[in-house]
C-alpha cells in the first residue's frame, strides 16, 4: 500500500457520517391505489401470451389495462422490457426507477420511462412475493439493478457463443413484432426489471449476487399500464438463477403474461400521465 492509499487519521469519523437519501420521495406523485384496486375488480382477461423457456415473447397492453406475469410450472426468472407502444425511444429506465424506489420494486412502486419523457409507464398493483422481504444475505426479489444476461459478456467471460441470453431473446422478440432487423431491434433493448429474481450485493466485496428465486407456480407480479405499452419478456436461461445463467444446464420453465381490461367506467376521470414538463432548454441562452 502506498501513501496515497493509507487511511487518513479521521477515517472513522468520515465513515460515520450519516447518509442522505438522494431522491426523497416526498414530492413524488403517488399512484391512486384505491382506484386501481377498484378497477381491477371485475376486469376481464382479453389476451395471454406464454413465454417459452430460454426464449422471449412480445405483448401489448393498452393504457388503463392490467398485465400479470405468472409462474406456471416451476421456479423461473423473467427479464422484462417495456416501451411506449407508439414511440420506442420512450422505454423503461431501470436506473431512475432504482433511484426513486430502491434496488427492488413491489406493490405501489412505479416503472419510469427514460429521459426526456420521465413519467410512469406502469404501476405495480400486486406482488405475491412481497412476503419475502430481505433475507439474511441482503437478497430481495424483483430487482432493477441487474442489466440482463447477454452474449457479449458471456463471450468476454466464458470465451464462447451463446444465443439464448435474455438480451438476444428480447432482441428476437422485438424484431419479430416490429419488423425491424435484428441489428436495429437490438438497439432498442434495454436494462430490465428482473421479475422474480432474488438478488443483492455481498457485504464484503459489494458484488452483485443471485440466489434461488422463491417463486412458486401461481405466484405473480401484476401492474397497471399508465400508457400504451409494448412489452417483451424473456424466460431467463438461468431458470430460478440458483446456480448460473447463460447456459442450457439450468432447469427452465415457461412464464405467462395475461392482459386484463377493466369494466367500462371503472377508472372514472383517470388519464395517462403527460411526459415530463421540463422545457429541455438546459440553461442555454
PDB file of C-alpha atoms in Angstrom:
ATOM      1  CA  UNK A   1       0.000   0.000   0.000  1.00  0.00           C
ATOM      2  CA  UNK A   2       1.460   3.385  -0.963  1.00  0.00           C
ATOM      3  CA  UNK A   3       0.978   6.612   0.970  1.00  0.00           C
ATOM      4  CA  UNK A   4      -1.920   7.684  -1.230  1.00  0.00           C
ATOM      5  CA  UNK A   5      -3.873   4.534  -0.248  1.00  0.00           C
ATOM      6  CA  UNK A   6      -3.423   4.836   3.516  1.00  0.00           C
ATOM      7  CA  UNK A   7      -6.457   5.825   5.561  1.00  0.00           C
ATOM      8  CA  UNK A   8      -6.394   9.368   6.951  1.00  0.00           C
ATOM      9  CA  UNK A   9      -6.400   9.944  10.699  1.00  0.00           C
ATOM     10  CA  UNK A  10     -10.087  10.922  10.610  1.00  0.00           C
ATOM     11  CA  UNK A  11     -11.136   7.854   8.580  1.00  0.00           C
ATOM     12  CA  UNK A  12     -13.516   6.571  11.270  1.00  0.00           C
ATOM     13  CA  UNK A  13     -15.238   9.951  11.543  1.00  0.00           C
ATOM     14  CA  UNK A  14     -15.652  10.166   7.786  1.00  0.00           C
ATOM     15  CA  UNK A  15     -17.182   6.683   7.638  1.00  0.00           C
ATOM     16  CA  UNK A  16     -19.556   7.583  10.478  1.00  0.00           C
ATOM     17  CA  UNK A  17     -21.192  10.449   8.584  1.00  0.00           C
ATOM     18  CA  UNK A  18     -24.892   9.663   8.205  1.00  0.00           C
ATOM     19  CA  UNK A  19     -26.150   9.009   4.660  1.00  0.00           C
ATOM     20  CA  UNK A  20     -28.630  11.250   2.874  1.00  0.00           C
ATOM     21  CA  UNK A  21     -31.363   9.888   0.595  1.00  0.00           C
ATOM     22  CA  UNK A  22     -30.544  11.113  -2.925  1.00  0.00           C
ATOM     23  CA  UNK A  23     -34.133  11.402  -4.115  1.00  0.00           C
ATOM     24  CA  UNK A  24     -36.552  11.880  -1.196  1.00  0.00           C
ATOM     25  CA  UNK A  25     -39.955  10.675  -2.363  1.00  0.00           C
ATOM     26  CA  UNK A  26     -41.987  13.310  -0.502  1.00  0.00           C
ATOM     27  CA  UNK A  27     -42.687  15.170  -3.748  1.00  0.00           C
ATOM     28  CA  UNK A  28     -43.115  12.098  -5.928  1.00  0.00           C
ATOM     29  CA  UNK A  29     -46.621  11.871  -7.447  1.00  0.00           C
ATOM     30  CA  UNK A  30     -48.347   8.938  -5.755  1.00  0.00           C
ATOM     31  CA  UNK A  31     -50.493   6.400  -7.617  1.00  0.00           C
ATOM     32  CA  UNK A  32     -54.187   6.189  -6.753  1.00  0.00           C
ATOM     33  CA  UNK A  33     -54.028   2.623  -5.460  1.00  0.00           C
ATOM     34  CA  UNK A  34     -57.664   2.503  -4.264  1.00  0.00           C
ATOM     35  CA  UNK A  35     -58.785   3.490  -7.770  1.00  0.00           C
ATOM     36  CA  UNK A  36     -56.600   0.794  -9.345  1.00  0.00           C
ATOM     37  CA  UNK A  37     -57.807  -1.795  -6.846  1.00  0.00           C
ATOM     38  CA  UNK A  38     -61.432  -0.972  -7.637  1.00  0.00           C
ATOM     39  CA  UNK A  39     -60.760  -1.055 -11.378  1.00  0.00           C
ATOM     40  CA  UNK A  40     -59.065  -4.452 -11.107  1.00  0.00           C
ATOM     41  CA  UNK A  41     -62.151  -5.985  -9.544  1.00  0.00           C
ATOM     42  CA  UNK A  42     -64.385  -7.163 -12.350  1.00  0.00           C
ATOM     43  CA  UNK A  43     -61.681  -6.749 -15.018  1.00  0.00           C
ATOM     44  CA  UNK A  44     -61.819  -9.376 -17.773  1.00  0.00           C
ATOM     45  CA  UNK A  45     -58.917 -11.147 -19.450  1.00  0.00           C
ATOM     46  CA  UNK A  46     -58.543 -10.127 -23.094  1.00  0.00           C
ATOM     47  CA  UNK A  47     -55.196 -11.686 -24.015  1.00  0.00           C
ATOM     48  CA  UNK A  48     -52.470 -14.022 -22.843  1.00  0.00           C
ATOM     49  CA  UNK A  49     -49.001 -14.918 -24.065  1.00  0.00           C
ATOM     50  CA  UNK A  50     -46.919 -17.908 -22.997  1.00  0.00           C
ATOM     51  CA  UNK A  51     -43.175 -17.283 -22.938  1.00  0.00           C
ATOM     52  CA  UNK A  52     -41.243 -20.493 -23.674  1.00  0.00           C
ATOM     53  CA  UNK A  53     -38.160 -21.401 -21.618  1.00  0.00           C
ATOM     54  CA  UNK A  54     -34.936 -19.744 -22.823  1.00  0.00           C
ATOM     55  CA  UNK A  55     -36.911 -17.525 -25.193  1.00  0.00           C
ATOM     56  CA  UNK A  56     -38.924 -14.295 -25.189  1.00  0.00           C
ATOM     57  CA  UNK A  57     -42.261 -13.045 -26.458  1.00  0.00           C
ATOM     58  CA  UNK A  58     -43.696  -9.580 -27.012  1.00  0.00           C
ATOM     59  CA  UNK A  59     -47.110  -8.414 -25.819  1.00  0.00           C
ATOM     60  CA  UNK A  60     -49.206  -5.236 -25.871  1.00  0.00           C
ATOM     61  CA  UNK A  61     -51.111  -3.593 -23.035  1.00  0.00           C
ATOM     62  CA  UNK A  62     -53.413  -0.616 -23.722  1.00  0.00           C
ATOM     63  CA  UNK A  63     -53.269   2.284 -21.272  1.00  0.00           C
ATOM     64  CA  UNK A  64     -55.662   1.721 -18.388  1.00  0.00           C
ATOM     65  CA  UNK A  65     -55.346  -2.079 -18.558  1.00  0.00           C
ATOM     66  CA  UNK A  66     -53.565  -4.517 -16.250  1.00  0.00           C
ATOM     67  CA  UNK A  67     -50.937  -7.123 -17.057  1.00  0.00           C
ATOM     68  CA  UNK A  68     -49.865 -10.040 -14.905  1.00  0.00           C
ATOM     69  CA  UNK A  69     -46.648 -12.074 -15.147  1.00  0.00           C
ATOM     70  CA  UNK A  70     -47.048 -15.525 -13.593  1.00  0.00           C
ATOM     71  CA  UNK A  71     -45.002 -18.586 -12.806  1.00  0.00           C
ATOM     72  CA  UNK A  72     -46.968 -21.515 -14.200  1.00  0.00           C
ATOM     73  CA  UNK A  73     -44.894 -24.706 -13.962  1.00  0.00           C
ATOM     74  CA  UNK A  74     -41.790 -24.197 -11.849  1.00  0.00           C
ATOM     75  CA  UNK A  75     -39.414 -21.571 -10.450  1.00  0.00           C
ATOM     76  CA  UNK A  76     -38.426 -19.218 -13.258  1.00  0.00           C
ATOM     77  CA  UNK A  77     -36.989 -15.713 -13.512  1.00  0.00           C
ATOM     78  CA  UNK A  78     -38.093 -13.297 -16.242  1.00  0.00           C
ATOM     79  CA  UNK A  79     -36.398 -10.241 -17.782  1.00  0.00           C
ATOM     80  CA  UNK A  80     -38.899  -7.506 -18.700  1.00  0.00           C
ATOM     81  CA  UNK A  81     -38.542  -4.656 -21.204  1.00  0.00           C
ATOM     82  CA  UNK A  82     -41.229  -2.005 -21.714  1.00  0.00           C
ATOM     83  CA  UNK A  83     -41.662   0.604 -24.439  1.00  0.00           C
ATOM     84  CA  UNK A  84     -44.204   3.245 -25.329  1.00  0.00           C
ATOM     85  CA  UNK A  85     -46.175   1.295 -27.939  1.00  0.00           C
ATOM     86  CA  UNK A  86     -46.211   4.337 -30.248  1.00  0.00           C
ATOM     87  CA  UNK A  87     -42.640   5.535 -29.672  1.00  0.00           C
ATOM     88  CA  UNK A  88     -39.888   3.017 -28.990  1.00  0.00           C
ATOM     89  CA  UNK A  89     -37.491   5.771 -27.959  1.00  0.00           C
ATOM     90  CA  UNK A  90     -39.504   6.042 -24.730  1.00  0.00           C
ATOM     91  CA  UNK A  91     -38.552   2.959 -22.795  1.00  0.00           C
ATOM     92  CA  UNK A  92     -38.237   1.652 -19.257  1.00  0.00           C
ATOM     93  CA  UNK A  93     -35.480   3.391 -17.248  1.00  0.00           C
ATOM     94  CA  UNK A  94     -34.269   0.907 -14.630  1.00  0.00           C
ATOM     95  CA  UNK A  95     -31.670   3.313 -13.256  1.00  0.00           C
ATOM     96  CA  UNK A  96     -34.127   6.090 -12.448  1.00  0.00           C
ATOM     97  CA  UNK A  97     -36.658   3.562 -11.141  1.00  0.00           C
ATOM     98  CA  UNK A  98     -33.921   2.305  -8.816  1.00  0.00           C
ATOM     99  CA  UNK A  99     -33.028   5.841  -7.743  1.00  0.00           C
ATOM    100  CA  UNK A 100     -36.655   6.688  -6.938  1.00  0.00           C
ATOM    101  CA  UNK A 101     -37.862   3.427  -5.384  1.00  0.00           C
ATOM    102  CA  UNK A 102     -34.808   1.373  -4.414  1.00  0.00           C
ATOM    103  CA  UNK A 103     -32.956  -1.658  -5.735  1.00  0.00           C
ATOM    104  CA  UNK A 104     -36.060  -3.873  -5.790  1.00  0.00           C
ATOM    105  CA  UNK A 105     -39.682  -2.995  -6.524  1.00  0.00           C
ATOM    106  CA  UNK A 106     -43.044  -4.177  -5.246  1.00  0.00           C
ATOM    107  CA  UNK A 107     -46.658  -3.060  -4.820  1.00  0.00           C
ATOM    108  CA  UNK A 108     -47.097   0.709  -5.126  1.00  0.00           C
ATOM    109  CA  UNK A 109     -43.791   1.271  -6.930  1.00  0.00           C
ATOM    110  CA  UNK A 110     -43.779   2.572 -10.482  1.00  0.00           C
ATOM    111  CA  UNK A 111     -41.729   1.723 -13.565  1.00  0.00           C
ATOM    112  CA  UNK A 112     -40.439   5.007 -15.021  1.00  0.00           C
ATOM    113  CA  UNK A 113     -39.549   5.876 -18.589  1.00  0.00           C
ATOM    114  CA  UNK A 114     -36.253   7.265 -19.815  1.00  0.00           C
ATOM    115  CA  UNK A 115     -35.268  10.891 -20.346  1.00  0.00           C
ATOM    116  CA  UNK A 116     -36.588  13.220 -21.669  1.00  0.00           C
ATOM    117  CA  UNK A 117     -40.005  11.639 -21.019  1.00  0.00           C
ATOM    118  CA  UNK A 118     -39.589  10.553 -17.373  1.00  0.00           C
ATOM    119  CA  UNK A 119     -43.127   9.532 -16.471  1.00  0.00           C
ATOM    120  CA  UNK A 120     -44.708   6.398 -15.016  1.00  0.00           C
ATOM    121  CA  UNK A 121     -45.103   3.665 -17.607  1.00  0.00           C
ATOM    122  CA  UNK A 122     -46.661   1.174 -15.206  1.00  0.00           C
ATOM    123  CA  UNK A 123     -47.564   0.883 -11.537  1.00  0.00           C
ATOM    124  CA  UNK A 124     -47.147  -2.391  -9.651  1.00  0.00           C
ATOM    125  CA  UNK A 125     -50.503  -3.267  -8.078  1.00  0.00           C
ATOM    126  CA  UNK A 126     -49.940  -6.812  -6.769  1.00  0.00           C
ATOM    127  CA  UNK A 127     -46.959  -8.948  -5.774  1.00  0.00           C
ATOM    128  CA  UNK A 128     -47.411 -12.411  -4.282  1.00  0.00           C
ATOM    129  CA  UNK A 129     -43.723 -12.441  -3.269  1.00  0.00           C
ATOM    130  CA  UNK A 130     -43.977  -9.306  -1.123  1.00  0.00           C
ATOM    131  CA  UNK A 131     -43.744 -11.592   1.936  1.00  0.00           C
ATOM    132  CA  UNK A 132     -40.080 -12.387   1.135  1.00  0.00           C
ATOM    133  CA  UNK A 133     -38.750  -9.038   2.297  1.00  0.00           C
ATOM    134  CA  UNK A 134     -34.993  -9.011   2.890  1.00  0.00           C
ATOM    135  CA  UNK A 135     -33.237 -12.295   3.652  1.00  0.00           C
ATOM    136  CA  UNK A 136     -30.128 -12.777   5.859  1.00  0.00           C
ATOM    137  CA  UNK A 137     -27.834 -12.253   2.850  1.00  0.00           C
ATOM    138  CA  UNK A 138     -29.494  -8.985   1.851  1.00  0.00           C
ATOM    139  CA  UNK A 139     -31.343 -10.671  -1.000  1.00  0.00           C
ATOM    140  CA  UNK A 140     -34.676  -9.286  -2.193  1.00  0.00           C
ATOM    141  CA  UNK A 141     -36.997 -10.015  -5.123  1.00  0.00           C
ATOM    142  CA  UNK A 142     -37.780  -8.153  -8.419  1.00  0.00           C
ATOM    143  CA  UNK A 143     -34.580  -6.190  -8.947  1.00  0.00           C
ATOM    144  CA  UNK A 144     -33.760  -3.148 -11.041  1.00  0.00           C
ATOM    145  CA  UNK A 145     -30.003  -3.461 -10.516  1.00  0.00           C
ATOM    146  CA  UNK A 146     -29.046  -6.272 -12.884  1.00  0.00           C
ATOM    147  CA  UNK A 147     -28.731  -5.454 -16.571  1.00  0.00           C
ATOM    148  CA  UNK A 148     -29.787  -8.667 -18.376  1.00  0.00           C
ATOM    149  CA  UNK A 149     -27.654 -11.661 -19.322  1.00  0.00           C
ATOM    150  CA  UNK A 150     -26.146 -11.017 -22.733  1.00  0.00           C
ATOM    151  CA  UNK A 151     -23.944 -12.839 -25.279  1.00  0.00           C
ATOM    152  CA  UNK A 152     -21.244 -10.158 -25.204  1.00  0.00           C
ATOM    153  CA  UNK A 153     -20.476 -10.562 -21.507  1.00  0.00           C
ATOM    154  CA  UNK A 154     -20.739 -14.338 -21.949  1.00  0.00           C
ATOM    155  CA  UNK A 155     -18.192 -14.164 -24.772  1.00  0.00           C
ATOM    156  CA  UNK A 156     -15.938 -11.991 -22.610  1.00  0.00           C
ATOM    157  CA  UNK A 157     -16.048 -14.210 -19.515  1.00  0.00           C
ATOM    158  CA  UNK A 158     -16.552 -17.697 -20.971  1.00  0.00           C
ATOM    159  CA  UNK A 159     -14.990 -17.297 -24.405  1.00  0.00           C
ATOM    160  CA  UNK A 160     -17.784 -18.936 -26.369  1.00  0.00           C
ATOM    161  CA  UNK A 161     -21.042 -18.097 -28.108  1.00  0.00           C
ATOM    162  CA  UNK A 162     -24.475 -18.449 -26.519  1.00  0.00           C
ATOM    163  CA  UNK A 163     -27.582 -17.226 -28.365  1.00  0.00           C
ATOM    164  CA  UNK A 164     -30.314 -17.576 -25.736  1.00  0.00           C
ATOM    165  CA  UNK A 165     -29.227 -14.946 -23.235  1.00  0.00           C
ATOM    166  CA  UNK A 166     -32.068 -12.607 -22.273  1.00  0.00           C
ATOM    167  CA  UNK A 167     -30.586  -9.798 -24.380  1.00  0.00           C
ATOM    168  CA  UNK A 168     -30.741 -11.951 -27.503  1.00  0.00           C
ATOM    169  CA  UNK A 169     -34.150 -13.358 -26.588  1.00  0.00           C
ATOM    170  CA  UNK A 170     -35.558  -9.837 -26.191  1.00  0.00           C
ATOM    171  CA  UNK A 171     -33.901  -8.747 -29.435  1.00  0.00           C
ATOM    172  CA  UNK A 172     -35.544 -11.559 -31.399  1.00  0.00           C
ATOM    173  CA  UNK A 173     -38.939 -10.892 -29.802  1.00  0.00           C
ATOM    174  CA  UNK A 174     -38.824  -7.172 -30.565  1.00  0.00           C
ATOM    175  CA  UNK A 175     -37.621  -7.737 -34.134  1.00  0.00           C
ATOM    176  CA  UNK A 176     -40.447 -10.215 -34.686  1.00  0.00           C
ATOM    177  CA  UNK A 177     -43.208  -7.875 -33.519  1.00  0.00           C
ATOM    178  CA  UNK A 178     -41.879  -4.653 -35.089  1.00  0.00           C
ATOM    179  CA  UNK A 179     -40.385  -5.966 -38.322  1.00  0.00           C
ATOM    180  CA  UNK A 180     -37.010  -4.394 -37.539  1.00  0.00           C
ATOM    181  CA  UNK A 181     -33.808  -6.212 -38.477  1.00  0.00           C
ATOM    182  CA  UNK A 182     -32.082  -7.794 -35.510  1.00  0.00           C
ATOM    183  CA  UNK A 183     -29.365  -5.127 -35.520  1.00  0.00           C
ATOM    184  CA  UNK A 184     -31.986  -2.377 -35.274  1.00  0.00           C
ATOM    185  CA  UNK A 185     -34.117  -4.097 -32.653  1.00  0.00           C
ATOM    186  CA  UNK A 186     -31.038  -4.747 -30.512  1.00  0.00           C
ATOM    187  CA  UNK A 187     -30.514  -1.009 -30.113  1.00  0.00           C
ATOM    188  CA  UNK A 188     -33.965  -0.685 -28.523  1.00  0.00           C
ATOM    189  CA  UNK A 189     -33.412  -3.479 -25.979  1.00  0.00           C
ATOM    190  CA  UNK A 190     -32.569  -2.009 -22.589  1.00  0.00           C
ATOM    191  CA  UNK A 191     -31.863  -2.802 -18.945  1.00  0.00           C
ATOM    192  CA  UNK A 192     -34.635  -4.822 -17.399  1.00  0.00           C
ATOM    193  CA  UNK A 193     -36.866  -5.424 -14.458  1.00  0.00           C
ATOM    194  CA  UNK A 194     -35.724  -8.844 -13.252  1.00  0.00           C
ATOM    195  CA  UNK A 195     -39.105 -10.329 -12.379  1.00  0.00           C
ATOM    196  CA  UNK A 196     -38.981 -12.969  -9.600  1.00  0.00           C
ATOM    197  CA  UNK A 197     -35.170 -12.780  -9.429  1.00  0.00           C
ATOM    198  CA  UNK A 198     -33.655 -12.798  -5.923  1.00  0.00           C
ATOM    199  CA  UNK A 199     -30.539 -10.637  -5.790  1.00  0.00           C
ATOM    200  CA  UNK A 200     -28.430  -8.273  -3.725  1.00  0.00           C
ATOM    201  CA  UNK A 201     -24.858  -7.154  -3.108  1.00  0.00           C
ATOM    202  CA  UNK A 202     -22.334  -9.022  -0.990  1.00  0.00           C
ATOM    203  CA  UNK A 203     -21.427  -7.199   2.225  1.00  0.00           C
ATOM    204  CA  UNK A 204     -17.671  -7.787   1.892  1.00  0.00           C
ATOM    205  CA  UNK A 205     -16.925  -7.208  -1.801  1.00  0.00           C
ATOM    206  CA  UNK A 206     -20.051  -5.363  -2.958  1.00  0.00           C
ATOM    207  CA  UNK A 207     -20.543  -7.838  -5.807  1.00  0.00           C
ATOM    208  CA  UNK A 208     -23.937  -8.396  -7.398  1.00  0.00           C
ATOM    209  CA  UNK A 209     -25.252 -11.820  -6.410  1.00  0.00           C
ATOM    210  CA  UNK A 210     -28.186 -14.001  -7.310  1.00  0.00           C
ATOM    211  CA  UNK A 211     -29.707 -16.907  -5.425  1.00  0.00           C
ATOM    212  CA  UNK A 212     -32.578 -19.346  -5.897  1.00  0.00           C
ATOM    213  CA  UNK A 213     -35.791 -17.438  -6.530  1.00  0.00           C
ATOM    214  CA  UNK A 214     -38.558 -18.122  -4.004  1.00  0.00           C
ATOM    215  CA  UNK A 215     -41.168 -18.023  -6.807  1.00  0.00           C
ATOM    216  CA  UNK A 216     -43.692 -20.878  -6.865  1.00  0.00           C
ATOM    217  CA  UNK A 217     -46.214 -21.894  -9.530  1.00  0.00           C
ATOM    218  CA  UNK A 218     -49.128 -19.492  -9.175  1.00  0.00           C
ATOM    219  CA  UNK A 219     -47.029 -16.559  -7.958  1.00  0.00           C
ATOM    220  CA  UNK A 220     -47.344 -13.358  -9.957  1.00  0.00           C
ATOM    221  CA  UNK A 221     -46.387  -9.728 -10.326  1.00  0.00           C
ATOM    222  CA  UNK A 222     -49.162  -7.508 -11.677  1.00  0.00           C
ATOM    223  CA  UNK A 223     -49.014  -3.942 -12.988  1.00  0.00           C
ATOM    224  CA  UNK A 224     -51.321  -1.239 -14.298  1.00  0.00           C
ATOM    225  CA  UNK A 225     -50.378   0.245 -17.682  1.00  0.00           C
ATOM    226  CA  UNK A 226     -50.179   4.026 -17.340  1.00  0.00           C
ATOM    227  CA  UNK A 227     -49.583   4.455 -21.095  1.00  0.00           C
ATOM    228  CA  UNK A 228     -49.990   2.225 -24.161  1.00  0.00           C
ATOM    229  CA  UNK A 229     -47.266  -0.363 -23.719  1.00  0.00           C
ATOM    230  CA  UNK A 230     -45.311  -2.760 -25.854  1.00  0.00           C
ATOM    231  CA  UNK A 231     -43.616  -5.284 -23.608  1.00  0.00           C
ATOM    232  CA  UNK A 232     -41.208  -8.148 -24.078  1.00  0.00           C
ATOM    233  CA  UNK A 233     -40.456 -10.826 -21.507  1.00  0.00           C
ATOM    234  CA  UNK A 234     -37.618 -13.337 -21.570  1.00  0.00           C
ATOM    235  CA  UNK A 235     -37.726 -16.580 -19.600  1.00  0.00           C
ATOM    236  CA  UNK A 236     -34.103 -16.444 -18.434  1.00  0.00           C
ATOM    237  CA  UNK A 237     -31.834 -19.379 -19.361  1.00  0.00           C
ATOM    238  CA  UNK A 238     -30.767 -19.404 -15.708  1.00  0.00           C
ATOM    239  CA  UNK A 239     -34.149 -20.799 -14.634  1.00  0.00           C
ATOM    240  CA  UNK A 240     -34.501 -19.819 -10.974  1.00  0.00           C
ATOM    241  CA  UNK A 241     -30.930 -18.386 -11.086  1.00  0.00           C
ATOM    242  CA  UNK A 242     -29.799 -20.616  -8.213  1.00  0.00           C
ATOM    243  CA  UNK A 243     -26.504 -21.523  -9.883  1.00  0.00           C
ATOM    244  CA  UNK A 244     -25.775 -19.871 -13.228  1.00  0.00           C
ATOM    245  CA  UNK A 245     -27.279 -18.232 -16.260  1.00  0.00           C
ATOM    246  CA  UNK A 246     -26.425 -18.109 -19.986  1.00  0.00           C
ATOM    247  CA  UNK A 247     -26.291 -21.891 -20.379  1.00  0.00           C
ATOM    248  CA  UNK A 248     -28.506 -24.845 -21.184  1.00  0.00           C
ATOM    249  CA  UNK A 249     -27.800 -26.634 -17.898  1.00  0.00           C
ATOM    250  CA  UNK A 250     -30.365 -24.931 -15.654  1.00  0.00           C
ATOM    251  CA  UNK A 251     -33.907 -26.275 -15.360  1.00  0.00           C
ATOM    252  CA  UNK A 252     -36.139 -23.698 -17.091  1.00  0.00           C
ATOM    253  CA  UNK A 253     -39.887 -23.189 -17.237  1.00  0.00           C
ATOM    254  CA  UNK A 254     -42.349 -21.034 -19.184  1.00  0.00           C
ATOM    255  CA  UNK A 255     -43.861 -17.796 -17.928  1.00  0.00           C
ATOM    256  CA  UNK A 256     -47.363 -16.498 -18.592  1.00  0.00           C
ATOM    257  CA  UNK A 257     -48.374 -12.917 -19.403  1.00  0.00           C
ATOM    258  CA  UNK A 258     -52.086 -12.051 -19.103  1.00  0.00           C
ATOM    259  CA  UNK A 259     -53.786  -8.765 -20.006  1.00  0.00           C
ATOM    260  CA  UNK A 260     -56.974  -7.587 -18.262  1.00  0.00           C
ATOM    261  CA  UNK A 261     -59.447  -4.856 -19.280  1.00  0.00           C
ATOM    262  CA  UNK A 262     -61.373  -3.009 -16.534  1.00  0.00           C
ATOM    263  CA  UNK A 263     -65.123  -2.745 -16.826  1.00  0.00           C
ATOM    264  CA  UNK A 264     -66.373   0.416 -18.585  1.00  0.00           C
ATOM    265  CA  UNK A 265     -66.286   3.470 -16.339  1.00  0.00           C
ATOM    266  CA  UNK A 266     -64.131   1.800 -13.668  1.00  0.00           C
ATOM    267  CA  UNK A 267     -61.328   4.339 -13.984  1.00  0.00           C
ATOM    268  CA  UNK A 268     -63.541   7.432 -13.625  1.00  0.00           C
ATOM    269  CA  UNK A 269     -61.531  10.532 -14.610  1.00  0.00           C
ATOM    270  CA  UNK A 270     -58.157   8.786 -14.829  1.00  0.00           C
ATOM    271  CA  UNK A 271     -55.910   9.790 -17.754  1.00  0.00           C
ATOM    272  CA  UNK A 272     -52.410   8.690 -18.844  1.00  0.00           C
ATOM    273  CA  UNK A 273     -49.663  10.826 -17.283  1.00  0.00           C
ATOM    274  CA  UNK A 274     -48.155  13.502 -19.545  1.00  0.00           C
ATOM    275  CA  UNK A 275     -44.486  13.471 -20.436  1.00  0.00           C
ATOM    276  CA  UNK A 276     -42.172  15.365 -18.093  1.00  0.00           C
ATOM    277  CA  UNK A 277     -42.757  19.124 -18.181  1.00  0.00           C
ATOM    278  CA  UNK A 278     -39.081  20.193 -18.183  1.00  0.00           C
ATOM    279  CA  UNK A 279     -38.599  22.608 -21.119  1.00  0.00           C
ATOM    280  CA  UNK A 280     -35.351  20.966 -22.332  1.00  0.00           C
ATOM    281  CA  UNK A 281     -33.554  24.306 -22.620  1.00  0.00           C
ATOM    282  CA  UNK A 282     -30.673  23.002 -20.441  1.00  0.00           C
ATOM    283  CA  UNK A 283     -29.649  26.506 -19.444  1.00  0.00           C
ATOM    284  CA  UNK A 284     -28.611  27.570 -22.938  1.00  0.00           C
ATOM    285  CA  UNK A 285     -29.026  31.264 -23.728  1.00  0.00           C
TER     286      UNK A 285
END
